[in-house]
PDB file of C-alpha atoms and ligand atoms in Angstrom:
ATOM      1  CA  MET P   1       1.817   9.151 -12.932  1.00 91.00           C
ATOM      2  CA  TYR P   2      -1.794  10.434 -12.733  1.00 97.00           C
ATOM      3  CA  GLU P   3      -2.703  13.990 -13.547  1.00 97.00           C
ATOM      4  CA  LEU P   4      -6.380  14.919 -13.285  1.00 98.00           C
ATOM      5  CA  ARG P   5      -7.330  18.341 -14.539  1.00 98.00           C
ATOM      6  CA  GLY P   6     -10.778  19.863 -14.241  1.00 98.00           C
ATOM      7  CA  VAL P   7     -12.511  16.498 -14.249  1.00 98.00           C
ATOM      8  CA  THR P   8     -16.299  16.652 -14.188  1.00 98.00           C
ATOM      9  CA  LYS P   9     -18.857  13.884 -14.492  1.00 98.00           C
ATOM     10  CA  ARG P  10     -22.496  14.590 -15.026  1.00 97.00           C
ATOM     11  CA  TYR P  11     -25.033  11.787 -15.107  1.00 96.00           C
ATOM     12  CA  VAL P  12     -28.265  12.543 -16.915  1.00 93.00           C
ATOM     13  CA  ARG P  13     -31.305  10.383 -16.354  1.00 89.00           C
ATOM     14  CA  GLY P  14     -34.502  11.599 -17.968  1.00 89.00           C
ATOM     15  CA  LYS P  15     -34.801  15.175 -16.811  1.00 89.00           C
ATOM     16  CA  ASP P  16     -32.673  14.634 -13.710  1.00 91.00           C
ATOM     17  CA  ALA P  17     -28.990  15.444 -13.795  1.00 94.00           C
ATOM     18  CA  VAL P  18     -26.415  14.691 -11.125  1.00 95.00           C
ATOM     19  CA  GLN P  19     -23.045  16.392 -10.966  1.00 96.00           C
ATOM     20  CA  ALA P  20     -21.088  13.442  -9.544  1.00 97.00           C
ATOM     21  CA  LEU P  21     -17.690  15.112 -10.015  1.00 98.00           C
ATOM     22  CA  ASP P  22     -17.445  18.865 -10.033  1.00 97.00           C
ATOM     23  CA  GLY P  23     -13.984  19.945 -11.168  1.00 97.00           C
ATOM     24  CA  ILE P  24     -11.390  17.563  -9.753  1.00 97.00           C
ATOM     25  CA  ASP P  25      -7.686  18.504  -9.903  1.00 97.00           C
ATOM     26  CA  LEU P  26      -5.420  15.834  -8.474  1.00 97.00           C
ATOM     27  CA  THR P  27      -1.886  14.572  -8.978  1.00 96.00           C
ATOM     28  CA  ILE P  28      -1.013  11.043  -7.887  1.00 96.00           C
ATOM     29  CA  GLY P  29       2.653  10.067  -7.901  1.00 94.00           C
ATOM     30  CA  ASP P  30       4.152   6.628  -8.531  1.00 92.00           C
ATOM     31  CA  GLY P  31       3.866   4.491  -5.418  1.00 90.00           C
ATOM     32  CA  ASP P  32       1.490   6.965  -3.789  1.00 92.00           C
ATOM     33  CA  ARG P  33      -1.054   5.467  -1.400  1.00 91.00           C
ATOM     34  CA  LEU P  34      -4.350   7.278  -1.302  1.00 95.00           C
ATOM     35  CA  VAL P  35      -7.350   6.599   0.829  1.00 95.00           C
ATOM     36  CA  VAL P  36     -10.608   8.128  -0.403  1.00 96.00           C
ATOM     37  CA  GLN P  37     -13.374   8.883   2.049  1.00 96.00           C
ATOM     38  CA  GLY P  38     -16.595  10.836   2.141  1.00 95.00           C
ATOM     39  CA  PRO P  39     -20.359  10.471   2.460  1.00 95.00           C
ATOM     40  CA  THR P  40     -22.438   8.109   0.311  1.00 95.00           C
ATOM     41  CA  GLY P  41     -23.189   9.700  -3.034  1.00 95.00           C
ATOM     42  CA  GLY P  42     -20.220  12.056  -2.704  1.00 97.00           C
ATOM     43  CA  GLY P  43     -18.510  10.770  -5.863  1.00 97.00           C
ATOM     44  CA  LYS P  44     -15.962   8.223  -4.565  1.00 97.00           C
ATOM     45  CA  SER P  45     -16.862   5.398  -6.940  1.00 97.00           C
ATOM     46  CA  THR P  46     -17.165   7.794  -9.859  1.00 98.00           C
ATOM     47  CA  LEU P  47     -13.639   9.064  -9.203  1.00 98.00           C
ATOM     48  CA  LEU P  48     -12.296   5.493  -9.168  1.00 97.00           C
ATOM     49  CA  GLN P  49     -14.085   4.760 -12.447  1.00 97.00           C
ATOM     50  CA  MET P  50     -12.347   7.754 -14.020  1.00 97.00           C
ATOM     51  CA  LEU P  51      -8.947   6.646 -12.697  1.00 97.00           C
ATOM     52  CA  GLY P  52      -9.546   3.132 -13.972  1.00 97.00           C
ATOM     53  CA  GLY P  53     -10.802   4.146 -17.401  1.00 96.00           C
ATOM     54  CA  LEU P  54     -14.068   2.318 -16.717  1.00 95.00           C
ATOM     55  CA  ASP P  55     -15.989   5.405 -17.729  1.00 95.00           C
ATOM     56  CA  ARG P  56     -15.131   8.753 -19.291  1.00 96.00           C
ATOM     57  CA  PRO P  57     -15.453  12.200 -17.740  1.00 97.00           C
ATOM     58  CA  THR P  58     -17.939  14.702 -19.116  1.00 97.00           C
ATOM     59  CA  SER P  59     -15.068  17.167 -19.313  1.00 98.00           C
ATOM     60  CA  GLY P  60     -11.465  17.403 -18.184  1.00 98.00           C
ATOM     61  CA  GLU P  61      -8.359  15.226 -18.515  1.00 98.00           C
ATOM     62  CA  VAL P  62      -7.385  11.980 -16.818  1.00 98.00           C
ATOM     63  CA  VAL P  63      -3.732  11.574 -17.773  1.00 98.00           C
ATOM     64  CA  LEU P  64      -1.951   8.333 -16.865  1.00 97.00           C
ATOM     65  CA  ASP P  65       1.762   8.381 -17.738  1.00 96.00           C
ATOM     66  CA  GLY P  66       1.218  10.933 -20.472  1.00 96.00           C
ATOM     67  CA  ILE P  67      -1.909   9.325 -21.963  1.00 96.00           C
ATOM     68  CA  ASP P  68      -5.276  11.046 -21.605  1.00 97.00           C
ATOM     69  CA  LEU P  69      -7.748   8.256 -20.823  1.00 97.00           C
ATOM     70  CA  ALA P  70     -10.654  10.635 -21.440  1.00 95.00           C
ATOM     71  CA  ILE P  71     -10.100  10.689 -25.209  1.00 95.00           C
ATOM     72  CA  LEU P  72      -8.503   7.301 -25.820  1.00 96.00           C
ATOM     73  CA  SER P  73     -10.243   4.941 -28.275  1.00 95.00           C
ATOM     74  CA  GLU P  74     -12.225   2.127 -26.675  1.00 95.00           C
ATOM     75  CA  ALA P  75      -9.724  -0.474 -27.899  1.00 95.00           C
ATOM     76  CA  ARG P  76      -6.701   1.346 -26.479  1.00 96.00           C
ATOM     77  CA  LEU P  77      -8.521   2.083 -23.240  1.00 96.00           C
ATOM     78  CA  THR P  78      -9.288  -1.624 -22.820  1.00 95.00           C
ATOM     79  CA  ARG P  79      -5.614  -2.363 -23.424  1.00 95.00           C
ATOM     80  CA  VAL P  80      -4.440   0.187 -20.808  1.00 96.00           C
ATOM     81  CA  ARG P  81      -6.910  -1.252 -18.309  1.00 96.00           C
ATOM     82  CA  SER P  82      -5.937  -4.858 -18.838  1.00 96.00           C
ATOM     83  CA  GLU P  83      -2.194  -4.148 -18.750  1.00 96.00           C
ATOM     84  CA  HIS P  84      -1.827  -1.559 -16.050  1.00 96.00           C
ATOM     85  CA  ILE P  85      -4.834  -1.319 -13.760  1.00 97.00           C
ATOM     86  CA  GLY P  86      -6.012  -3.799 -11.144  1.00 96.00           C
ATOM     87  CA  PHE P  87      -9.494  -3.476  -9.654  1.00 96.00           C
ATOM     88  CA  VAL P  88     -11.013  -4.814  -6.470  1.00 96.00           C
ATOM     89  CA  PHE P  89     -14.720  -4.200  -5.961  1.00 94.00           C
ATOM     90  CA  GLN P  90     -17.030  -4.498  -2.997  1.00 93.00           C
ATOM     91  CA  SER P  91     -18.942  -7.344  -4.667  1.00 94.00           C
ATOM     92  CA  PHE P  92     -15.864  -9.441  -5.682  1.00 95.00           C
ATOM     93  CA  ASN P  93     -17.130  -9.781  -9.309  1.00 95.00           C
ATOM     94  CA  LEU P  94     -15.822 -13.315  -9.773  1.00 97.00           C
ATOM     95  CA  ILE P  95     -17.129 -15.578 -12.533  1.00 98.00           C
ATOM     96  CA  PRO P  96     -19.214 -18.219 -10.698  1.00 98.00           C
ATOM     97  CA  THR P  97     -18.560 -21.071 -13.136  1.00 98.00           C
ATOM     98  CA  LEU P  98     -14.765 -20.748 -12.993  1.00 98.00           C
ATOM     99  CA  THR P  99     -12.455 -22.073 -10.284  1.00 98.00           C
ATOM    100  CA  ALA P 100     -10.345 -19.707  -8.191  1.00 98.00           C
ATOM    101  CA  GLN P 101      -7.346 -20.387 -10.396  1.00 98.00           C
ATOM    102  CA  GLU P 102      -9.312 -19.883 -13.628  1.00 98.00           C
ATOM    103  CA  ASN P 103     -10.765 -16.628 -12.301  1.00 98.00           C
ATOM    104  CA  VAL P 104      -7.254 -15.314 -11.643  1.00 98.00           C
ATOM    105  CA  GLU P 105      -6.071 -16.529 -15.041  1.00 98.00           C
ATOM    106  CA  THR P 106      -8.710 -14.428 -16.825  1.00 97.00           C
ATOM    107  CA  ALA P 107      -6.607 -11.333 -16.053  1.00 98.00           C
ATOM    108  CA  LEU P 108      -3.725 -12.747 -18.108  1.00 98.00           C
ATOM    109  CA  VAL P 109      -5.695 -13.818 -21.182  1.00 96.00           C
ATOM    110  CA  PRO P 110      -5.842 -10.356 -22.829  1.00 95.00           C
ATOM    111  CA  LEU P 111      -2.085 -10.011 -22.266  1.00 96.00           C
ATOM    112  CA  GLY P 112      -1.401 -13.043 -24.449  1.00 95.00           C
ATOM    113  CA  VAL P 113       0.228 -15.071 -21.664  1.00 97.00           C
ATOM    114  CA  ARG P 114       0.400 -18.769 -22.587  1.00 97.00           C
ATOM    115  CA  ALA P 115      -1.825 -21.271 -20.754  1.00 97.00           C
ATOM    116  CA  ALA P 116       0.928 -23.029 -18.794  1.00 97.00           C
ATOM    117  CA  GLU P 117       2.400 -19.743 -17.565  1.00 98.00           C
ATOM    118  CA  ARG P 118      -1.075 -18.423 -16.763  1.00 98.00           C
ATOM    119  CA  ARG P 119      -1.783 -21.424 -14.565  1.00 98.00           C
ATOM    120  CA  ALA P 120       1.549 -21.101 -12.780  1.00 98.00           C
ATOM    121  CA  ARG P 121       1.220 -17.366 -12.179  1.00 98.00           C
ATOM    122  CA  ALA P 122      -2.385 -17.709 -10.990  1.00 98.00           C
ATOM    123  CA  ALA P 123      -1.356 -20.417  -8.515  1.00 98.00           C
ATOM    124  CA  GLU P 124       1.480 -18.236  -7.254  1.00 97.00           C
ATOM    125  CA  ALA P 125      -0.821 -15.220  -6.828  1.00 96.00           C
ATOM    126  CA  LEU P 126      -3.358 -17.329  -4.938  1.00 97.00           C
ATOM    127  CA  GLU P 127      -0.615 -18.660  -2.675  1.00 96.00           C
ATOM    128  CA  SER P 128       0.478 -15.109  -1.901  1.00 93.00           C
ATOM    129  CA  VAL P 129      -3.011 -14.310  -0.579  1.00 94.00           C
ATOM    130  CA  GLY P 130      -3.134 -17.535   1.448  1.00 94.00           C
ATOM    131  CA  LEU P 131      -5.322 -19.571  -0.920  1.00 96.00           C
ATOM    132  CA  GLY P 132      -2.791 -22.097  -2.196  1.00 95.00           C
ATOM    133  CA  GLU P 133      -5.090 -24.898  -1.045  1.00 95.00           C
ATOM    134  CA  ARG P 134      -8.162 -23.541  -2.799  1.00 96.00           C
ATOM    135  CA  LEU P 135      -7.115 -23.433  -6.451  1.00 97.00           C
ATOM    136  CA  THR P 136      -9.898 -25.660  -7.745  1.00 98.00           C
ATOM    137  CA  HIS P 137     -12.733 -24.265  -5.639  1.00 98.00           C
ATOM    138  CA  LEU P 138     -15.598 -22.393  -7.244  1.00 98.00           C
ATOM    139  CA  PRO P 139     -16.612 -18.989  -5.817  1.00 97.00           C
ATOM    140  CA  GLY P 140     -19.810 -20.537  -4.408  1.00 97.00           C
ATOM    141  CA  GLU P 141     -17.682 -22.940  -2.386  1.00 97.00           C
ATOM    142  CA  MET P 142     -15.729 -20.163  -0.689  1.00 96.00           C
ATOM    143  CA  SER P 143     -16.456 -17.639   2.059  1.00 95.00           C
ATOM    144  CA  GLY P 144     -16.777 -13.939   1.256  1.00 95.00           C
ATOM    145  CA  GLY P 145     -13.295 -13.275   2.592  1.00 95.00           C
ATOM    146  CA  GLN P 146     -11.835 -16.041   0.444  1.00 96.00           C
ATOM    147  CA  GLN P 147     -13.663 -14.738  -2.631  1.00 97.00           C
ATOM    148  CA  GLN P 148     -12.273 -11.275  -2.048  1.00 96.00           C
ATOM    149  CA  ARG P 149      -8.773 -12.752  -1.766  1.00 96.00           C
ATOM    150  CA  VAL P 150      -9.287 -14.413  -5.154  1.00 98.00           C
ATOM    151  CA  ALA P 151     -10.297 -10.998  -6.515  1.00 97.00           C
ATOM    152  CA  ILE P 152      -7.153  -9.430  -5.031  1.00 96.00           C
ATOM    153  CA  ALA P 153      -5.007 -12.167  -6.622  1.00 97.00           C
ATOM    154  CA  ARG P 154      -6.762 -11.535  -9.951  1.00 97.00           C
ATOM    155  CA  ALA P 155      -6.061  -7.806  -9.697  1.00 97.00           C
ATOM    156  CA  LEU P 156      -2.368  -8.294  -8.908  1.00 95.00           C
ATOM    157  CA  VAL P 157      -1.401 -11.288 -11.059  1.00 96.00           C
ATOM    158  CA  LYS P 158      -0.745  -9.052 -14.068  1.00 95.00           C
ATOM    159  CA  ARG P 159       1.608  -6.886 -11.981  1.00 94.00           C
ATOM    160  CA  PRO P 160      -0.270  -3.657 -12.638  1.00 95.00           C
ATOM    161  CA  LYS P 161       1.060  -0.146 -12.057  1.00 94.00           C
ATOM    162  CA  VAL P 162      -2.108   0.825 -10.245  1.00 96.00           C
ATOM    163  CA  LEU P 163      -4.439  -0.937  -7.836  1.00 96.00           C
ATOM    164  CA  LEU P 164      -7.897   0.562  -7.350  1.00 97.00           C
ATOM    165  CA  ALA P 165     -10.122  -0.780  -4.578  1.00 96.00           C
ATOM    166  CA  ASP P 166     -13.681   0.412  -3.982  1.00 96.00           C
ATOM    167  CA  GLU P 167     -14.847  -0.446  -0.448  1.00 95.00           C
ATOM    168  CA  PRO P 168     -13.236  -3.898  -0.679  1.00 94.00           C
ATOM    169  CA  THR P 169     -14.477  -4.903   2.761  1.00 92.00           C
ATOM    170  CA  GLY P 170     -17.949  -3.402   2.409  1.00 91.00           C
ATOM    171  CA  ASN P 171     -19.670  -6.799   2.054  1.00 90.00           C
ATOM    172  CA  LEU P 172     -17.719  -8.630   4.747  1.00 92.00           C
ATOM    173  CA  ASP P 173     -18.251  -9.250   8.435  1.00 90.00           C
ATOM    174  CA  GLU P 174     -15.943  -7.657  10.955  1.00 87.00           C
ATOM    175  CA  SER P 175     -13.355 -10.419  11.462  1.00 85.00           C
ATOM    176  CA  THR P 176     -13.060 -11.062   7.726  1.00 91.00           C
ATOM    177  CA  ARG P 177     -12.735  -7.345   7.190  1.00 90.00           C
ATOM    178  CA  ASP P 178      -9.541  -7.177   9.256  1.00 88.00           C
ATOM    179  CA  GLU P 179      -8.163 -10.180   7.456  1.00 89.00           C
ATOM    180  CA  ILE P 180      -8.721  -8.579   4.026  1.00 91.00           C
ATOM    181  CA  MET P 181      -7.306  -5.261   5.220  1.00 88.00           C
ATOM    182  CA  ASP P 182      -4.169  -7.130   6.362  1.00 88.00           C
ATOM    183  CA  VAL P 183      -3.823  -8.777   2.955  1.00 89.00           C
ATOM    184  CA  LEU P 184      -4.297  -5.434   1.176  1.00 88.00           C
ATOM    185  CA  GLU P 185      -1.814  -3.723   3.432  1.00 86.00           C
ATOM    186  CA  ARG P 186       0.771  -6.423   2.794  1.00 87.00           C
ATOM    187  CA  MET P 187       0.201  -6.189  -0.986  1.00 85.00           C
ATOM    188  CA  TRP P 188       0.432  -2.441  -0.748  1.00 81.00           C
ATOM    189  CA  LYS P 189       3.853  -2.739   0.976  1.00 83.00           C
ATOM    190  CA  GLU P 190       5.239  -5.582  -1.127  1.00 84.00           C
ATOM    191  CA  HIS P 191       4.297  -4.445  -4.610  1.00 83.00           C
ATOM    192  CA  GLY P 192       5.216  -0.767  -4.446  1.00 81.00           C
ATOM    193  CA  LEU P 193       2.289   0.052  -6.702  1.00 90.00           C
ATOM    194  CA  THR P 194       0.154   3.127  -6.793  1.00 93.00           C
ATOM    195  CA  PHE P 195      -2.804   2.337  -4.602  1.00 94.00           C
ATOM    196  CA  VAL P 196      -6.104   4.185  -4.412  1.00 96.00           C
ATOM    197  CA  MET P 197      -8.675   2.739  -2.056  1.00 95.00           C
ATOM    198  CA  VAL P 198     -12.116   3.853  -1.002  1.00 96.00           C
ATOM    199  CA  THR P 199     -12.543   2.705   2.571  1.00 91.00           C
ATOM    200  CA  HIS P 200     -14.020   3.722   5.867  1.00 86.00           C
ATOM    201  CA  ASP P 201     -11.323   1.768   7.692  1.00 81.00           C
ATOM    202  CA  SER P 202      -9.614   4.338   9.885  1.00 80.00           C
ATOM    203  CA  ALA P 203      -6.548   2.177  10.624  1.00 80.00           C
ATOM    204  CA  LEU P 204      -5.763   2.015   6.934  1.00 79.00           C
ATOM    205  CA  ALA P 205      -6.510   5.694   6.466  1.00 82.00           C
ATOM    206  CA  ARG P 206      -3.803   6.470   9.005  1.00 84.00           C
ATOM    207  CA  LYS P 207      -1.281   4.545   6.901  1.00 82.00           C
ATOM    208  CA  ALA P 208      -2.135   6.294   3.655  1.00 87.00           C
ATOM    209  CA  SER P 209       0.304   8.846   2.288  1.00 87.00           C
ATOM    210  CA  ARG P 210      -2.643  11.069   1.418  1.00 92.00           C
ATOM    211  CA  LEU P 211      -6.232  11.242   2.450  1.00 94.00           C
ATOM    212  CA  VAL P 212      -8.730  12.425  -0.145  1.00 96.00           C
ATOM    213  CA  THR P 213     -12.197  13.445   0.945  1.00 96.00           C
ATOM    214  CA  ILE P 214     -14.973  13.859  -1.639  1.00 97.00           C
ATOM    215  CA  ARG P 215     -18.167  15.701  -0.911  1.00 97.00           C
ATOM    216  CA  GLN P 216     -20.668  16.645  -3.588  1.00 96.00           C
ATOM    217  CA  GLY P 217     -18.108  15.978  -6.275  1.00 97.00           C
ATOM    218  CA  ARG P 218     -15.395  18.211  -4.820  1.00 98.00           C
ATOM    219  CA  ILE P 219     -12.216  17.022  -3.183  1.00 97.00           C
ATOM    220  CA  THR P 220      -9.962  18.073  -0.378  1.00 96.00           C
ATOM    221  CA  VAL P 221      -6.556  16.447  -0.006  1.00 95.00           C
ATOM    222  CA  GLU P 222      -4.680  16.030   3.235  1.00 92.00           C
ATOM    223  CA  GLU P 223      -1.019  15.020   3.312  1.00 88.00           C
ATOM    224  CA  ASN P 224      -0.315  12.425   5.962  1.00 82.00           C
ATOM    225  CA  THR P 225       3.146  13.311   7.190  1.00 75.00           C
ATOM    226  CA  GLY P 226       3.113  10.526   9.793  1.00 68.00           C
ATOM    227  CA  ALA P 227       2.575   7.698   7.262  1.00 61.00           C
TER     228      ALA P 227
HETATM  229  P1  ADP X   1     -20.099   7.264  -3.688  1.00 67.34           P
HETATM  230  O1  ADP X   1     -19.273   6.158  -4.255  1.00 67.34           O
HETATM  231  O2  ADP X   1     -19.281   8.306  -2.980  1.00 67.34           O
HETATM  232  O3  ADP X   1     -21.200   6.766  -2.827  1.00 67.34           O
HETATM  233  P2  ADP X   1     -20.927   7.679  -6.436  1.00 67.34           P
HETATM  234  O4  ADP X   1     -19.714   8.078  -7.165  1.00 67.34           O
HETATM  235  O5  ADP X   1     -21.394   6.273  -6.590  1.00 67.34           O
HETATM  236  O6  ADP X   1     -20.775   8.062  -4.902  1.00 67.34           O
HETATM  237  O7  ADP X   1     -22.139   8.616  -6.891  1.00 67.34           O
HETATM  238  C1  ADP X   1     -22.058  10.022  -6.975  1.00 67.34           C
HETATM  239  C2  ADP X   1     -23.400  10.572  -7.449  1.00 67.34           C
HETATM  240  O8  ADP X   1     -23.613  10.179  -8.800  1.00 67.34           O
HETATM  241  C3  ADP X   1     -24.586  10.059  -6.659  1.00 67.34           C
HETATM  242  O9  ADP X   1     -25.532  11.099  -6.580  1.00 67.34           O
HETATM  243  C4  ADP X   1     -25.121   8.925  -7.516  1.00 67.34           C
HETATM  244  O10 ADP X   1     -26.472   8.721  -7.310  1.00 67.34           O
HETATM  245  C5  ADP X   1     -24.812   9.414  -8.917  1.00 67.34           C
HETATM  246  N1  ADP X   1     -24.556   8.310  -9.853  1.00 67.34           N
HETATM  247  C6  ADP X   1     -23.544   7.424  -9.774  1.00 67.34           C
HETATM  248  N2  ADP X   1     -23.562   6.580 -10.825  1.00 67.34           N
HETATM  249  C7  ADP X   1     -24.632   6.939 -11.578  1.00 67.34           C
HETATM  250  C8  ADP X   1     -25.193   6.443 -12.802  1.00 67.34           C
HETATM  251  N3  ADP X   1     -24.639   5.425 -13.465  1.00 67.34           N
HETATM  252  N4  ADP X   1     -26.290   7.061 -13.279  1.00 67.34           N
HETATM  253  C9  ADP X   1     -26.835   8.106 -12.621  1.00 67.34           C
HETATM  254  N5  ADP X   1     -26.362   8.622 -11.480  1.00 67.34           N
HETATM  255  C10 ADP X   1     -25.276   8.051 -10.950  1.00 67.34           C
HETATM  256 MG1   MG X   2     -19.367   4.107  -3.953  1.00 67.34          MG
END
């Protein structure tokens, strides 16, 4: 599925340069469940951006099912992202003027799904995360936990191959955190997708098939034989 070879990412700002990723080699198989951990500034979010084709490496290859995302045209990269990759961010990233259902539907627009089917699939996805009663609510009318569930529904409604989550509970209080982790764990089991999540949640880390630690742009990978 994923094959990363010699991936580096260097950010240059004025005369300062940061080596966010410093030669990453990593293979991620279909249905693999990775938890990424490490100190702040270690390169976790940068790695997820490379996996998701949200940004390009400075050097190296990011191959997803035989396609190198690093050199793909912008148009084709956008297509790969909208078809195959679901994202969940710490800050939810919902559109404030759209209802829960409309937010979820936005993921299906670039795929050319017709309006009636979009509405039906969005409703179904929201039901699966326990928000069947909240279809017409705006983000501002929902709690943080509910907003993150909308974001999870939006990520999964297109039935992606890959789900990437970057500290999805980072902005939530403790009780909501457990609730979102339960939803993610259920999705992770039910959908059989490849799942890469940055989290400090140790319960989830124990259930990962592999644990990736990033420090100063370098990774170590631990197989979790008990998962
Ligand atoms: P983490 O998610 O592990 O906290 P990041 O991947 O966000 O780490 O950042 C890795 C390093 O790259 C940090 O030193 C950070 O300051 C730097 N960095 C991240 N994004 C940018 C950017 N857009 N411009 C400049 N530096 C950045
Ligand atoms: Mg980060």
